[in-house]
CSV table of C-alpha atoms and ligand atoms in Angstrom, one decimal:
chain,number,residue,atom,x,y,z
A,1,MET,CA,-22.3,50.5,52.7
A,2,SER,CA,-18.9,51.7,51.7
A,3,SER,CA,-16.9,48.7,50.4
A,4,THR,CA,-17.0,47.9,46.7
A,5,PRO,CA,-20.6,46.9,45.7
A,6,ILE,CA,-21.3,43.5,44.3
A,7,GLY,CA,-22.6,44.1,40.8
A,8,PRO,CA,-24.6,42.2,38.2
A,9,ALA,CA,-23.2,39.1,36.4
A,10,ASP,CA,-20.5,40.2,33.9
A,11,ALA,CA,-22.1,40.0,30.4
A,12,SER,CA,-18.7,39.3,28.9
A,13,LYS,CA,-18.3,36.2,31.1
A,14,THR,CA,-21.8,34.9,31.5
A,15,PRO,CA,-24.1,35.5,28.6
A,16,ARG,CA,-26.9,37.9,29.2
A,17,TYR,CA,-29.6,35.3,28.6
A,18,ALA,CA,-28.1,32.9,31.1
A,19,GLY,CA,-28.8,32.6,34.8
A,20,LEU,CA,-31.6,33.3,37.3
A,21,SER,CA,-33.8,36.3,36.4
A,22,THR,CA,-33.1,39.2,38.7
A,23,PHE,CA,-33.6,42.8,37.7
A,24,ALA,CA,-30.6,43.8,35.5
A,25,ARG,CA,-29.0,40.5,36.6
A,26,LEU,CA,-28.2,42.2,39.9
A,27,PRO,CA,-27.3,39.9,42.8
A,28,ARG,CA,-30.1,38.6,45.0
A,29,ILE,CA,-30.4,40.4,48.3
A,30,GLU,CA,-29.5,37.2,50.2
A,31,ASP,CA,-26.2,37.1,48.3
A,32,VAL,CA,-24.9,40.5,49.4
A,33,GLY,CA,-24.4,42.1,52.8
A,34,GLU,CA,-25.9,45.5,53.4
A,35,THR,CA,-28.0,46.7,50.6
A,36,ASP,CA,-28.6,50.4,49.7
A,37,ILE,CA,-31.3,49.9,47.1
A,38,ALA,CA,-33.6,46.9,46.7
A,39,VAL,CA,-35.7,46.1,43.6
A,40,VAL,CA,-38.7,44.1,44.6
A,41,GLY,CA,-41.6,42.7,42.6
A,42,ILE,CA,-45.3,42.6,43.6
A,43,PRO,CA,-47.1,40.1,41.3
A,44,PHE,CA,-50.6,41.3,42.1
A,45,ASP,CA,-53.4,42.3,39.8
A,46,SER,CA,-56.6,41.7,41.7
A,47,GLY,CA,-57.4,45.5,41.6
A,48,VAL,CA,-57.8,45.9,37.8
A,49,SER,CA,-60.9,47.3,36.2
A,50,PHE,CA,-60.2,46.0,32.7
A,51,ARG,CA,-57.6,43.7,31.2
A,52,PRO,CA,-55.9,41.5,33.8
A,53,GLY,CA,-52.3,40.2,33.6
A,54,ALA,CA,-50.1,42.7,35.5
A,55,ARG,CA,-49.4,39.9,38.0
A,56,PHE,CA,-46.9,38.7,35.4
A,57,GLY,CA,-45.3,42.2,35.3
A,58,PRO,CA,-42.3,41.6,37.6
A,59,GLU,CA,-41.0,38.5,35.8
A,60,HIS,CA,-41.5,40.2,32.4
A,61,VAL,CA,-39.7,43.4,33.4
A,62,ARG,CA,-36.8,41.4,34.9
A,63,ALA,CA,-36.5,39.4,31.7
A,64,SER,CA,-36.6,42.6,29.7
A,65,SER,CA,-33.9,44.2,31.8
A,66,ARG,CA,-31.1,41.7,30.9
A,67,LEU,CA,-29.4,44.1,28.4
A,68,LEU,CA,-29.0,47.0,30.7
A,69,ARG,CA,-25.3,48.1,31.1
A,70,PRO,CA,-23.6,49.7,34.1
A,71,TYR,CA,-22.8,53.2,32.8
A,72,ASN,CA,-25.7,55.5,32.3
A,73,PRO,CA,-24.4,58.2,30.0
A,74,ALA,CA,-27.5,60.3,30.1
A,75,GLN,CA,-26.9,60.8,33.9
A,76,ASP,CA,-23.1,60.4,33.6
A,77,PHE,CA,-23.3,57.8,36.5
A,78,SER,CA,-22.8,54.1,37.1
A,79,GLY,CA,-25.4,53.4,39.8
A,80,TRP,CA,-24.7,49.9,40.9
A,81,GLU,CA,-20.9,50.6,40.9
A,82,ALA,CA,-21.5,53.4,43.4
A,83,VAL,CA,-24.0,51.8,45.8
A,84,GLN,CA,-25.1,48.3,46.5
A,85,MET,CA,-28.2,47.3,44.6
A,86,ALA,CA,-29.9,43.9,44.9
A,87,ASP,CA,-33.1,42.1,43.8
A,88,ALA,CA,-35.2,41.3,46.8
A,89,GLY,CA,-37.5,38.8,45.0
A,90,ASP,CA,-41.3,39.2,45.2
A,91,ILE,CA,-43.7,40.1,47.9
A,92,ALA,CA,-46.5,37.6,48.2
A,93,ALA,CA,-49.9,39.3,48.1
A,94,ASN,CA,-53.2,37.4,48.5
A,95,PRO,CA,-55.0,37.4,45.1
A,96,PHE,CA,-58.4,36.6,46.6
A,97,HIS,CA,-58.6,39.2,49.3
A,98,ILE,CA,-57.5,42.7,48.4
A,99,HIS,CA,-57.6,44.1,52.0
A,100,THR,CA,-55.3,41.3,53.1
A,101,ALA,CA,-53.1,41.9,50.1
A,102,VAL,CA,-52.6,45.6,50.9
A,103,GLU,CA,-51.8,44.8,54.5
A,104,GLN,CA,-49.2,42.2,53.4
A,105,ILE,CA,-47.7,44.7,51.0
A,106,ALA,CA,-47.5,47.5,53.5
A,107,GLU,CA,-45.9,45.1,56.1
A,108,ALA,CA,-43.4,43.6,53.7
A,109,ALA,CA,-42.4,47.0,52.3
A,110,THR,CA,-42.0,48.4,55.9
A,111,GLU,CA,-39.9,45.4,56.9
A,112,LEU,CA,-37.7,45.7,53.8
A,113,GLY,CA,-37.4,49.4,54.3
A,114,GLU,CA,-35.9,48.8,57.7
A,115,HIS,CA,-32.9,47.0,56.0
A,116,VAL,CA,-32.4,49.1,52.9
A,117,ASP,CA,-32.1,52.8,52.2
A,118,ARG,CA,-34.5,52.9,49.2
A,119,ILE,CA,-36.9,50.5,47.4
A,120,LEU,CA,-38.0,50.4,43.8
A,121,THR,CA,-41.0,48.2,43.2
A,122,ILE,CA,-42.1,46.5,40.1
A,123,GLY,CA,-45.8,45.8,39.8
A,124,GLY,CA,-48.4,44.6,39.7
A,125,ASP,CA,-51.4,46.8,39.1
A,126,HIS,CA,-51.5,50.3,40.5
A,127,THR,CA,-53.4,49.3,43.7
A,128,ILE,CA,-50.0,48.5,45.2
A,129,ALA,CA,-49.0,52.2,45.3
A,130,TYR,CA,-51.5,52.7,48.2
A,131,PRO,CA,-49.7,50.3,50.7
A,132,LEU,CA,-46.3,51.3,49.4
A,133,LEU,CA,-47.1,55.0,50.2
A,134,LYS,CA,-48.3,53.8,53.6
A,135,ALA,CA,-44.8,52.2,54.2
A,136,ILE,CA,-42.8,55.1,52.8
A,137,SER,CA,-44.7,57.8,54.7
A,138,ALA,CA,-44.2,55.9,57.9
A,139,LYS,CA,-40.5,56.3,57.3
A,140,HIS,CA,-40.3,59.8,55.9
A,141,GLY,CA,-43.6,61.5,56.7
A,142,PRO,CA,-46.0,62.6,54.0
A,143,VAL,CA,-44.1,62.5,50.7
A,144,ALA,CA,-44.4,64.5,47.5
A,145,VAL,CA,-45.7,62.2,44.8
A,146,VAL,CA,-44.9,62.5,41.1
A,147,HIS,CA,-47.4,60.1,39.4
A,148,PHE,CA,-46.8,59.3,35.7
A,149,ASP,CA,-50.1,57.9,34.4
A,150,ALA,CA,-52.7,58.3,31.7
A,151,HIS,CA,-55.2,58.1,34.6
A,152,LEU,CA,-55.8,60.2,37.7
A,153,ASP,CA,-56.2,57.1,39.9
A,154,THR,CA,-57.9,59.4,42.5
A,155,TRP,CA,-61.4,58.0,41.8
A,156,ASP,CA,-63.4,57.0,44.8
A,157,THR,CA,-64.8,53.4,44.4
A,158,TYR,CA,-65.5,50.8,41.8
A,159,PHE,CA,-68.4,48.5,42.5
A,160,ASP,CA,-68.4,50.2,45.9
A,161,GLU,CA,-64.9,48.9,46.6
A,162,PRO,CA,-62.4,51.5,47.9
A,163,ILE,CA,-59.2,49.7,47.1
A,164,THR,CA,-58.6,49.2,43.3
A,165,HIS,CA,-56.1,50.3,40.7
A,166,GLY,CA,-58.2,53.4,40.0
A,167,THR,CA,-58.2,54.6,43.6
A,168,PRO,CA,-54.8,54.4,45.3
A,169,PHE,CA,-54.0,58.1,45.3
A,170,ARG,CA,-57.3,59.1,46.8
A,171,ARG,CA,-56.9,56.6,49.6
A,172,ALA,CA,-53.3,57.7,50.1
A,173,SER,CA,-54.3,61.4,50.2
A,174,GLU,CA,-57.2,60.7,52.6
A,175,ASP,CA,-54.9,58.7,54.9
A,176,GLY,CA,-52.3,61.5,55.0
A,177,PHE,CA,-49.5,59.6,53.2
A,178,ILE,CA,-48.9,62.3,50.6
A,179,ASP,CA,-47.9,65.9,50.8
A,180,ARG,CA,-50.9,67.7,49.3
A,181,THR,CA,-48.9,70.8,48.5
A,182,ALA,CA,-46.3,69.0,46.4
A,183,SER,CA,-47.9,66.2,44.4
A,184,MET,CA,-48.4,66.0,40.6
A,185,HIS,CA,-49.7,63.8,37.9
A,186,VAL,CA,-47.8,63.8,34.6
A,187,GLY,CA,-49.1,62.5,31.3
A,188,THR,CA,-52.8,62.6,32.2
A,189,ARG,CA,-55.2,62.3,29.3
A,190,GLY,CA,-58.3,60.7,27.9
A,191,PRO,CA,-62.0,60.5,29.0
A,192,LEU,CA,-63.1,60.9,32.6
A,193,TYR,CA,-66.4,60.1,34.3
A,194,GLY,CA,-67.2,63.8,34.7
A,195,LYS,CA,-65.7,67.2,35.4
A,196,GLY,CA,-66.0,66.6,39.1
A,197,ASP,CA,-63.1,64.1,38.8
A,198,LEU,CA,-60.8,67.0,38.3
A,199,GLU,CA,-62.2,69.0,41.2
A,200,ASP,CA,-61.8,66.0,43.5
A,201,ASP,CA,-58.3,65.5,42.2
A,202,GLU,CA,-57.3,69.1,43.0
A,203,ARG,CA,-58.8,68.9,46.4
A,204,LEU,CA,-56.8,65.7,47.1
A,205,GLY,CA,-53.6,67.6,46.5
A,206,PHE,CA,-52.6,67.0,42.9
A,207,SER,CA,-51.8,69.4,40.1
A,208,ILE,CA,-51.6,68.1,36.6
A,209,ILE,CA,-49.1,68.2,33.7
A,210,THR,CA,-51.2,66.7,30.9
A,211,SER,CA,-49.8,64.7,28.0
A,212,GLU,CA,-50.9,67.7,25.8
A,213,TYR,CA,-48.9,70.1,27.9
A,214,VAL,CA,-45.8,68.1,27.3
A,215,GLU,CA,-46.4,68.2,23.5
A,216,GLU,CA,-47.2,71.9,23.6
A,217,HIS,CA,-44.5,73.2,25.9
A,218,GLY,CA,-41.9,70.5,25.8
A,219,VAL,CA,-40.0,68.4,28.3
A,220,PRO,CA,-37.9,71.2,29.9
A,221,ALA,CA,-41.1,73.2,30.8
A,222,ALA,CA,-42.6,70.1,32.4
A,223,MET,CA,-39.4,69.5,34.4
A,224,GLU,CA,-39.4,73.1,35.6
A,225,ARG,CA,-42.9,72.8,36.9
A,226,LEU,CA,-42.1,69.6,38.7
A,227,ARG,CA,-39.0,71.0,40.3
A,228,GLN,CA,-40.9,74.1,41.4
A,229,ARG,CA,-43.6,72.1,43.1
A,230,ILE,CA,-41.5,69.5,44.7
A,231,GLY,CA,-38.4,71.4,45.9
A,232,ASP,CA,-36.3,69.4,48.3
A,233,ARG,CA,-39.1,67.3,49.8
A,234,PRO,CA,-38.8,63.5,50.0
A,235,LEU,CA,-40.2,62.4,46.7
A,236,TYR,CA,-42.0,59.2,45.7
A,237,VAL,CA,-42.2,58.5,42.0
A,238,SER,CA,-45.0,56.2,40.7
A,239,VAL,CA,-44.9,55.2,37.0
A,240,ASP,CA,-47.9,53.6,35.5
A,241,ILE,CA,-46.5,52.4,32.2
A,242,ASP,CA,-49.8,53.4,30.5
A,243,VAL,CA,-48.5,57.0,30.7
A,244,LEU,CA,-46.8,56.0,27.5
A,245,ASP,CA,-48.7,56.0,24.2
A,246,PRO,CA,-50.0,52.5,23.4
A,247,ALA,CA,-47.5,52.6,20.5
A,248,HIS,CA,-44.7,52.7,23.1
A,249,ALA,CA,-46.4,50.4,25.7
A,250,PRO,CA,-49.0,48.1,24.3
A,251,GLY,CA,-48.6,45.6,27.1
A,252,THR,CA,-50.9,47.2,29.7
A,253,GLY,CA,-54.4,46.8,31.0
A,254,THR,CA,-56.1,50.2,30.4
A,255,PRO,CA,-54.4,51.8,27.4
A,256,GLU,CA,-55.3,55.3,26.3
A,257,ALA,CA,-54.4,57.0,23.0
A,258,GLY,CA,-52.3,60.2,22.9
A,259,GLY,CA,-49.6,59.4,25.4
A,260,LEU,CA,-45.9,60.2,26.0
A,261,THR,CA,-43.1,58.6,24.0
A,262,SER,CA,-40.7,56.5,25.9
A,263,ARG,CA,-38.0,59.1,25.1
A,264,GLU,CA,-40.1,61.9,26.7
A,265,LEU,CA,-40.7,59.9,29.8
A,266,LEU,CA,-37.1,58.9,30.2
A,267,ARG,CA,-36.1,62.6,29.9
A,268,ILE,CA,-38.6,63.8,32.4
A,269,ILE,CA,-37.5,61.2,34.9
A,270,ARG,CA,-33.8,62.2,34.4
A,271,GLY,CA,-35.0,65.7,35.2
A,272,LEU,CA,-36.0,64.5,38.7
A,273,ALA,CA,-32.5,63.1,39.3
A,274,ASP,CA,-31.3,66.0,41.4
A,275,LEU,CA,-34.3,65.7,43.7
A,276,ASN,CA,-34.5,63.3,46.6
A,277,ILE,CA,-36.3,60.2,45.3
A,278,VAL,CA,-36.8,58.1,48.4
A,279,GLY,CA,-39.0,55.4,46.8
A,280,ALA,CA,-40.6,54.4,43.5
A,281,ASP,CA,-42.7,52.0,41.6
A,282,VAL,CA,-43.2,50.9,38.0
A,283,VAL,CA,-46.6,49.3,37.5
A,284,GLU,CA,-49.2,48.0,35.1
A,285,VAL,CA,-47.0,46.1,32.7
A,286,ALA,CA,-49.2,43.2,31.5
A,287,PRO,CA,-47.1,40.9,29.3
A,288,ALA,CA,-49.9,39.1,27.6
A,289,TYR,CA,-50.6,42.2,25.5
A,290,ASP,CA,-47.0,43.1,24.9
A,291,HIS,CA,-45.2,42.5,21.6
A,292,ALA,CA,-41.5,42.1,21.2
A,293,GLN,CA,-41.0,43.2,24.8
A,294,ILE,CA,-41.8,46.8,23.8
A,295,THR,CA,-43.5,47.5,27.1
A,296,GLY,CA,-41.1,45.4,29.2
A,297,ILE,CA,-38.0,47.2,27.8
A,298,ALA,CA,-39.6,50.6,28.3
A,299,ALA,CA,-40.4,49.7,31.9
A,300,SER,CA,-36.9,48.3,32.5
A,301,HIS,CA,-35.3,51.5,31.2
A,302,VAL,CA,-37.6,53.7,33.3
A,303,ALA,CA,-36.6,51.6,36.4
A,304,TYR,CA,-32.9,52.0,35.4
A,305,GLU,CA,-33.2,55.8,35.3
A,306,ILE,CA,-34.9,55.8,38.7
A,307,LEU,CA,-32.2,53.5,40.2
A,308,THR,CA,-29.5,55.8,38.8
A,309,ALA,CA,-31.2,58.8,40.3
A,310,MET,CA,-31.6,57.1,43.7
A,311,ALA,CA,-28.0,56.0,43.7
A,312,ARG,CA,-26.9,59.6,43.0
A,313,ALA,CA,-29.1,60.8,45.8
A,314,ILE,CA,-27.4,58.3,48.2
A,315,VAL,CA,-24.0,59.4,47.1
A,316,ARG,CA,-24.9,63.1,47.5
A,317,GLY,CA,-26.2,62.3,51.0
A,318,ARG,CA,-22.8,60.7,51.9
A,319,GLY,CA,-21.1,63.9,50.7
A,320,GLU,CA,-19.1,62.1,48.1
B,1,LIG,N1,-54.4,52.6,37.1
B,1,LIG,C1,-54.8,52.3,35.9
B,1,LIG,N2,-53.9,51.8,35.1
B,1,LIG,N3,-56.0,52.4,35.4
B,1,LIG,C2,-57.1,52.9,36.2
B,1,LIG,C3,-58.3,52.9,35.3
B,1,LIG,C4,-59.6,53.0,36.1
B,1,LIG,C5,-60.8,52.9,35.3
B,1,LIG,O1,-61.1,51.8,34.7
B,1,LIG,O2,-61.5,53.9,35.2
B,2,LIG,ZN1,-53.1,54.2,34.2
B,3,LIG,ZN1,-52.5,54.0,37.3
């Protein structure tokens, strides 16, 4: 798409708090022609092991994104002025049958991916990363994954069930959706079931930047390790908002103490901006436990940084 993109509603003409709720007040996909980047919601939380409520994440993050502005000074770039972004609405996923839900998600993401260059998904619980990785790897081959999360999410089963929000990256690794030489968790912390969890995790292809590592060595060292491991491979970024400390993201289902600050997370994501982010999700926002939109605003800013990085990658690819 090369003509001038259609941007969000102008906040100096239509008040920010007016109008239909789309991410950042972007146009709906049906209201624009060709779209470079689609933001899509997946209101699904049937995979949770503790507090439910992430099914209301997409509408909450959209509502919390109304104050975003076009120019991102931290990346010196105006994403939606450079490429066409649009809100593609929500993917309908069966809340009563998780196997059907993941098929629906994989199909809908594959179909959307045929029409747009990149997709940023707003969840929903972390289960959705599994079908999203299926769709993205069908397009690009096995992708490098940077997974921001308090949790490993490479556990095997819960109640003997293989598809849950604690297991998506194990299933994705077993199914060959991820590049086992180039994937990483960031922000991991807290109690595990046993030491074997870490051995399994390594075997499944992940190395780990713990929350403590970020505190000890700082954001630049973390960014350097990420760049070294990923290189120029196609990169999928999955952000579980519980990577943030509960002080920065109370509105989530499985909170763990000792997490990143939102400032640290935003900086690390910006550090990925010169890599090739081909797809991303922001998951596990559960508004019932949120206060003053703390979690929703953090998630909307994370999504904004990722969208900016994606737009820059598209512009680089065009040789502009
Ligand atoms: N993906 C998230 N947020 N949490 C996974 C927690 C799995 C457990 O209860 O052990
Ligand atoms: Zn988590
Ligand atoms: Zn997770």
